[in-house]
Amino acid sequence: MGVKSLMLEIALVFGMLLCAVMVIRAGRLLAAALWLAGVSVFTAMLLYRLGAIEVAVIELSVGAGLVTVLFVFAISVAGDQGMKVPSSVPKPLAWGLLAFALVLLLYLTLPPPEVSAMRAEAAFTETLWQGRALDVLVQIVMIFSGVLGFVGLLSESKSEQMAAVVALAEAEPEPPAEAAVTEADALLEQEPV
Amino acid sequence: MTTVLVVGVFGLVAIGLYGLLIVRNLIKIVIALQLLTKAAALAMVVAGQVSGQVNLGQSLALTVIVADTIVAVVGLALAVQVRRRFGTLDVRQLSTQKR
């Protein structure tokens, strides 16, 4: 592998991590969602460089496109609350837990495995549709549940609708009783008996 | 190249985990979860490359991406409904409310 290729990989990884840091540091939710889209773009580029072209395209279209649109929509509905509040977990404890998790990860992955020779594999589509048929089935079920979740995102609860109807009814002034009697009398006089 | 990518995956996991620990906004928690699942998808593909089973790693990464999207959709729907009902997205305030 050439030096140029390695430098490109390092730049892509650095960009991905920079965007990820900005996601956490961003004060506004909208900015965090846009930085997350940046992470998706860099991840898709890395996946493309690894030869996973289909996965890269899906990551770019779904991760950077659909999910970002969903986040922007949800933020516009829920409101962009600036959260400049102290965290629930004390920061030293958070750093300690993070260090513990990273040490555990390093323990599990070190020494780094050597790249083994490519095995004779079927095509990607064959692996996906035949070898991992159960995964595809689970994905379909997950997509249905996602659609239901999106319906939940758009819908209002019945109690809210009833409250709105009651508020509307209370806002309309009722006609006084005497006026109603006079109107009824006038109608009776007009109609021939 | 693999080492650089592994460092990237570790960094993404670390940032996502730290975000999950310190963030109190429900929507931002979903965003931090997204960081973790992106790291998982990238790790699947790298592991596939390392073990020589490229297609298996890619198909698993695809499953992770789909699951990641569904988690985002359902999490955002929950966050929006919580905001409508309780008027806040702060998890600490939510844990002290009675209803």
CSV table of C-alpha atoms in Angstrom, one decimal:
chain,number,residue,atom,x,y,z
A,1,MET,CA,0.0,0.0,0.0
A,2,GLY,CA,1.4,3.4,-1.0
A,3,VAL,CA,2.1,6.2,1.3
A,4,LYS,CA,-0.6,8.3,-0.4
A,5,SER,CA,-3.2,5.7,0.3
A,6,LEU,CA,-2.2,5.5,4.0
A,7,MET,CA,-2.3,9.3,4.3
A,8,LEU,CA,-5.8,9.3,2.8
A,9,GLU,CA,-6.9,6.7,5.3
A,10,ILE,CA,-5.5,8.6,8.2
A,11,ALA,CA,-7.2,11.8,6.9
A,12,LEU,CA,-10.5,10.1,6.6
A,13,VAL,CA,-10.3,8.6,10.1
A,14,PHE,CA,-9.2,11.9,11.5
A,15,GLY,CA,-12.2,13.7,9.8
A,16,MET,CA,-14.6,11.0,11.1
A,17,LEU,CA,-13.3,11.4,14.7
A,18,LEU,CA,-13.3,15.2,14.5
A,19,CYS,CA,-17.0,15.2,13.4
A,20,ALA,CA,-17.8,12.7,16.2
A,21,VAL,CA,-16.2,15.0,18.8
A,22,MET,CA,-18.2,17.9,17.4
A,23,VAL,CA,-21.4,15.9,17.7
A,24,ILE,CA,-20.9,15.6,21.4
A,25,ARG,CA,-19.6,19.2,21.9
A,26,ALA,CA,-22.3,20.9,19.8
A,27,GLY,CA,-24.6,23.0,21.9
A,28,ARG,CA,-27.6,22.9,19.6
A,29,LEU,CA,-29.3,19.7,18.5
A,30,LEU,CA,-29.5,20.7,14.9
A,31,ALA,CA,-25.7,21.3,14.7
A,32,ALA,CA,-25.2,17.9,16.4
A,33,ALA,CA,-27.4,16.2,13.8
A,34,LEU,CA,-25.5,17.8,10.9
A,35,TRP,CA,-22.1,16.8,12.4
A,36,LEU,CA,-23.5,13.3,12.7
A,37,ALA,CA,-24.2,13.4,8.9
A,38,GLY,CA,-20.6,14.3,8.5
A,39,VAL,CA,-19.6,11.2,10.5
A,40,SER,CA,-21.8,9.1,8.1
A,41,VAL,CA,-20.1,10.6,5.1
A,42,PHE,CA,-16.6,9.8,6.4
A,43,THR,CA,-17.7,6.3,7.4
A,44,ALA,CA,-19.2,5.8,3.9
A,45,MET,CA,-15.9,6.9,2.3
A,46,LEU,CA,-13.9,4.5,4.5
A,47,LEU,CA,-16.3,1.6,3.7
A,48,TYR,CA,-15.8,2.4,0.0
A,49,ARG,CA,-12.1,2.3,0.4
A,50,LEU,CA,-12.4,-1.1,2.0
A,51,GLY,CA,-14.2,-2.4,-1.0
A,52,ALA,CA,-17.7,-2.6,0.6
A,53,ILE,CA,-19.3,-0.5,-2.1
A,54,GLU,CA,-22.9,-1.6,-1.5
A,55,VAL,CA,-22.6,-0.9,2.2
A,56,ALA,CA,-21.0,2.4,1.6
A,57,VAL,CA,-23.9,3.5,-0.7
A,58,ILE,CA,-26.5,2.4,1.8
A,59,GLU,CA,-24.6,4.2,4.6
A,60,LEU,CA,-24.4,7.4,2.6
A,61,SER,CA,-28.0,7.4,1.5
A,62,VAL,CA,-29.6,6.1,4.8
A,63,GLY,CA,-27.1,7.4,7.4
A,64,ALA,CA,-26.3,10.8,5.9
A,65,GLY,CA,-29.6,11.3,4.2
A,66,LEU,CA,-32.7,9.6,5.7
A,67,VAL,CA,-31.5,9.7,9.3
A,68,THR,CA,-30.5,13.3,9.1
A,69,VAL,CA,-33.8,14.3,7.7
A,70,LEU,CA,-35.5,12.4,10.5
A,71,PHE,CA,-33.4,14.1,13.1
A,72,VAL,CA,-34.1,17.6,11.7
A,73,PHE,CA,-37.8,16.8,11.5
A,74,ALA,CA,-37.9,15.5,15.1
A,75,ILE,CA,-35.9,18.5,16.3
A,76,SER,CA,-38.3,20.9,14.6
A,77,VAL,CA,-41.3,19.1,16.3
A,78,ALA,CA,-39.7,18.7,19.7
A,79,GLY,CA,-37.8,22.0,19.8
A,80,ASP,CA,-34.1,22.7,19.8
A,81,GLN,CA,-33.5,22.8,23.6
A,82,GLY,CA,-30.1,24.1,24.4
A,83,MET,CA,-28.8,21.8,27.2
A,84,LYS,CA,-26.0,23.6,28.9
A,85,VAL,CA,-26.6,21.6,32.1
A,86,PRO,CA,-24.2,19.4,34.0
A,87,SER,CA,-24.2,15.8,33.1
A,88,SER,CA,-26.0,13.1,35.1
A,89,VAL,CA,-22.8,11.1,35.6
A,90,PRO,CA,-19.8,12.9,37.1
A,91,LYS,CA,-17.2,13.6,34.5
A,92,PRO,CA,-14.3,11.7,36.3
A,93,LEU,CA,-16.5,8.7,36.6
A,94,ALA,CA,-17.4,8.9,32.9
A,95,TRP,CA,-13.7,9.1,32.0
A,96,GLY,CA,-13.0,6.2,34.3
A,97,LEU,CA,-15.7,4.0,32.7
A,98,LEU,CA,-14.5,5.1,29.3
A,99,ALA,CA,-10.9,4.1,30.1
A,100,PHE,CA,-12.1,0.8,31.5
A,101,ALA,CA,-14.1,0.0,28.3
A,102,LEU,CA,-11.2,0.9,26.1
A,103,VAL,CA,-8.8,-1.2,28.0
A,104,LEU,CA,-11.2,-4.1,27.8
A,105,LEU,CA,-11.5,-3.6,24.0
A,106,LEU,CA,-7.7,-3.5,23.7
A,107,TYR,CA,-7.4,-6.6,25.7
A,108,LEU,CA,-9.9,-8.4,23.5
A,109,THR,CA,-8.3,-7.3,20.2
A,110,LEU,CA,-4.6,-7.2,20.9
A,111,PRO,CA,-2.4,-8.5,19.4
A,112,PRO,CA,-3.9,-7.3,16.1
A,113,PRO,CA,-4.7,-10.3,13.8
A,114,GLU,CA,-2.9,-10.7,10.6
A,115,VAL,CA,-4.9,-10.3,7.5
A,116,SER,CA,-5.7,-13.8,6.4
A,117,ALA,CA,-6.0,-15.0,2.8
A,118,MET,CA,-9.3,-14.4,1.1
A,119,ARG,CA,-11.4,-17.4,1.1
A,120,ALA,CA,-13.4,-18.5,-1.9
A,121,GLU,CA,-16.7,-16.9,-1.2
A,122,ALA,CA,-20.0,-16.5,-3.1
A,123,ALA,CA,-21.0,-13.2,-4.4
A,124,PHE,CA,-22.3,-10.5,-2.0
A,125,THR,CA,-25.9,-10.8,-3.1
A,126,GLU,CA,-25.8,-14.6,-2.8
A,127,THR,CA,-24.3,-14.3,0.7
A,128,LEU,CA,-26.9,-11.8,1.7
A,129,TRP,CA,-30.1,-13.4,0.3
A,130,GLN,CA,-29.2,-17.1,0.8
A,131,GLY,CA,-26.5,-17.3,3.5
A,132,ARG,CA,-28.1,-14.6,5.7
A,133,ALA,CA,-31.7,-15.1,4.8
A,134,LEU,CA,-32.8,-14.9,8.5
A,135,ASP,CA,-31.0,-11.6,8.8
A,136,VAL,CA,-33.0,-10.3,5.8
A,137,LEU,CA,-36.2,-11.5,7.4
A,138,VAL,CA,-35.4,-9.8,10.7
A,139,GLN,CA,-34.5,-6.6,8.7
A,140,ILE,CA,-38.0,-6.7,7.1
A,141,VAL,CA,-39.6,-7.0,10.5
A,142,MET,CA,-37.4,-4.1,11.8
A,143,ILE,CA,-38.4,-2.0,8.9
A,144,PHE,CA,-42.1,-2.5,9.7
A,145,SER,CA,-41.5,-1.6,13.3
A,146,GLY,CA,-39.7,1.5,12.1
A,147,VAL,CA,-42.6,2.5,10.0
A,148,LEU,CA,-44.8,2.1,13.0
A,149,GLY,CA,-42.4,4.3,14.9
A,150,PHE,CA,-42.6,6.9,12.3
A,151,VAL,CA,-46.4,6.8,12.4
A,152,GLY,CA,-46.0,7.4,16.2
A,153,LEU,CA,-43.7,10.3,15.4
A,154,LEU,CA,-46.3,12.0,13.3
A,155,SER,CA,-49.5,11.1,15.3
A,156,GLU,CA,-51.0,12.9,18.2
A,157,SER,CA,-52.5,11.0,21.1
A,158,LYS,CA,-56.3,10.7,21.4
A,159,SER,CA,-56.3,12.5,24.7
A,160,GLU,CA,-54.6,15.5,23.1
A,161,GLN,CA,-57.1,15.5,20.3
A,162,MET,CA,-60.0,15.4,22.9
A,163,ALA,CA,-58.4,18.2,24.9
A,164,ALA,CA,-58.2,20.3,21.7
A,165,VAL,CA,-61.9,19.6,20.9
A,166,VAL,CA,-63.0,20.4,24.5
A,167,ALA,CA,-60.9,23.7,24.4
A,168,LEU,CA,-62.5,24.6,21.1
A,169,ALA,CA,-66.0,23.9,22.4
A,170,GLU,CA,-65.4,25.9,25.5
A,171,ALA,CA,-64.1,28.8,23.5
A,172,GLU,CA,-67.3,29.2,21.5
A,173,PRO,CA,-69.8,31.4,23.4
A,174,GLU,CA,-73.3,29.8,23.9
A,175,PRO,CA,-76.3,31.8,22.7
A,176,PRO,CA,-78.3,33.2,25.6
A,177,ALA,CA,-81.5,31.2,26.5
A,178,GLU,CA,-83.9,34.1,25.8
A,179,ALA,CA,-82.4,34.6,22.3
A,180,ALA,CA,-82.9,31.0,21.6
A,181,VAL,CA,-86.6,31.1,22.6
A,182,THR,CA,-87.2,34.2,20.4
A,183,GLU,CA,-85.6,32.4,17.4
A,184,ALA,CA,-87.8,29.4,17.9
A,185,ASP,CA,-90.9,31.6,18.2
A,186,ALA,CA,-90.0,33.3,14.9
A,187,LEU,CA,-89.6,30.0,13.2
A,188,LEU,CA,-93.0,28.8,14.4
A,189,GLU,CA,-94.7,32.0,13.2
A,190,GLN,CA,-93.2,31.6,9.8
A,191,GLU,CA,-94.3,28.0,9.2
A,192,PRO,CA,-98.0,27.5,8.5
A,193,VAL,CA,-99.6,25.1,11.0
B,1,MET,CA,-4.5,0.3,7.0
B,2,THR,CA,-6.2,-2.1,9.3
B,3,THR,CA,-4.5,-0.5,12.3
B,4,VAL,CA,-5.7,2.9,11.3
B,5,LEU,CA,-9.2,1.7,10.9
B,6,VAL,CA,-9.1,-0.1,14.2
B,7,VAL,CA,-8.0,3.1,15.8
B,8,GLY,CA,-10.9,4.9,14.1
B,9,VAL,CA,-13.4,2.3,15.4
B,10,PHE,CA,-12.0,2.6,18.9
B,11,GLY,CA,-12.1,6.3,18.8
B,12,LEU,CA,-15.7,6.3,17.6
B,13,VAL,CA,-16.7,3.8,20.3
B,14,ALA,CA,-15.0,6.0,22.9
B,15,ILE,CA,-16.7,9.2,21.8
B,16,GLY,CA,-20.1,7.5,21.5
B,17,LEU,CA,-19.8,5.9,25.0
B,18,TYR,CA,-18.6,9.2,26.6
B,19,GLY,CA,-21.6,11.0,24.9
B,20,LEU,CA,-24.0,8.4,26.2
B,21,LEU,CA,-22.6,8.9,29.7
B,22,ILE,CA,-22.6,12.7,29.9
B,23,VAL,CA,-25.5,13.7,27.7
B,24,ARG,CA,-29.0,14.4,29.3
B,25,ASN,CA,-31.0,15.3,26.2
B,26,LEU,CA,-33.1,12.4,24.9
B,27,ILE,CA,-32.4,13.3,21.2
B,28,LYS,CA,-28.7,13.6,21.8
B,29,ILE,CA,-28.7,10.2,23.5
B,30,VAL,CA,-30.1,8.8,20.2
B,31,ILE,CA,-27.3,10.7,18.4
B,32,ALA,CA,-24.7,9.1,20.6
B,33,LEU,CA,-26.2,5.7,20.0
B,34,GLN,CA,-25.8,6.4,16.3
B,35,LEU,CA,-22.1,7.0,16.8
B,36,LEU,CA,-21.7,3.6,18.5
B,37,THR,CA,-23.6,1.7,15.8
B,38,LYS,CA,-21.6,3.4,13.0
B,39,ALA,CA,-18.5,2.1,14.8
B,40,ALA,CA,-20.0,-1.3,14.9
B,41,ALA,CA,-20.8,-1.3,11.2
B,42,LEU,CA,-17.3,-0.2,10.3
B,43,ALA,CA,-15.9,-2.9,12.7
B,44,MET,CA,-17.9,-5.6,10.9
B,45,VAL,CA,-16.4,-4.7,7.5
B,46,VAL,CA,-12.9,-4.5,8.9
B,47,ALA,CA,-13.3,-7.8,10.7
B,48,GLY,CA,-14.6,-9.3,7.5
B,49,GLN,CA,-11.5,-8.1,5.7
B,50,VAL,CA,-9.2,-9.4,8.4
B,51,SER,CA,-10.7,-12.8,8.6
B,52,GLY,CA,-11.0,-13.2,4.9
B,53,GLN,CA,-14.8,-13.4,4.9
B,54,VAL,CA,-15.5,-10.1,3.1
B,55,ASN,CA,-19.1,-10.8,2.1
B,56,LEU,CA,-20.1,-12.0,5.5
B,57,GLY,CA,-18.8,-8.9,7.1
B,58,GLN,CA,-20.5,-6.7,4.6
B,59,SER,CA,-23.9,-8.4,5.0
B,60,LEU,CA,-23.6,-8.1,8.8
B,61,ALA,CA,-22.7,-4.4,8.4
B,62,LEU,CA,-25.8,-4.0,6.3
B,63,THR,CA,-27.9,-5.5,9.0
B,64,VAL,CA,-26.3,-3.2,11.6
B,65,ILE,CA,-27.1,-0.2,9.4
B,66,VAL,CA,-30.8,-1.2,9.1
B,67,ALA,CA,-31.0,-1.8,12.8
B,68,ASP,CA,-29.3,1.5,13.5
B,69,THR,CA,-31.9,3.4,11.4
B,70,ILE,CA,-34.8,1.7,13.0
B,71,VAL,CA,-33.4,2.5,16.5
B,72,ALA,CA,-33.1,6.1,15.4
B,73,VAL,CA,-36.7,6.2,14.1
B,74,VAL,CA,-38.2,4.6,17.2
B,75,GLY,CA,-36.0,6.6,19.6
B,76,LEU,CA,-37.0,9.8,18.0
B,77,ALA,CA,-40.7,8.9,18.0
B,78,LEU,CA,-40.4,8.2,21.7
B,79,ALA,CA,-38.5,11.5,22.3
B,80,VAL,CA,-41.1,13.5,20.5
B,81,GLN,CA,-44.0,11.9,22.4
B,82,VAL,CA,-42.1,12.4,25.7
B,83,ARG,CA,-41.6,16.1,24.8
B,84,ARG,CA,-45.3,16.4,24.0
B,85,ARG,CA,-46.5,14.8,27.2
B,86,PHE,CA,-44.0,16.0,29.8
B,87,GLY,CA,-42.7,19.2,28.1
B,88,THR,CA,-39.0,18.3,28.5
B,89,LEU,CA,-36.3,16.2,27.0
B,90,ASP,CA,-34.1,16.2,30.1
B,91,VAL,CA,-33.7,12.7,31.4
B,92,ARG,CA,-33.1,13.9,34.9
B,93,GLN,CA,-36.3,15.9,35.0
B,94,LEU,CA,-38.2,13.0,33.5
B,95,SER,CA,-36.9,10.6,36.2
B,96,THR,CA,-38.3,12.9,38.9
B,97,GLN,CA,-41.7,13.5,37.4
B,98,LYS,CA,-44.7,11.7,38.7
B,99,ARG,CA,-47.5,10.6,36.4
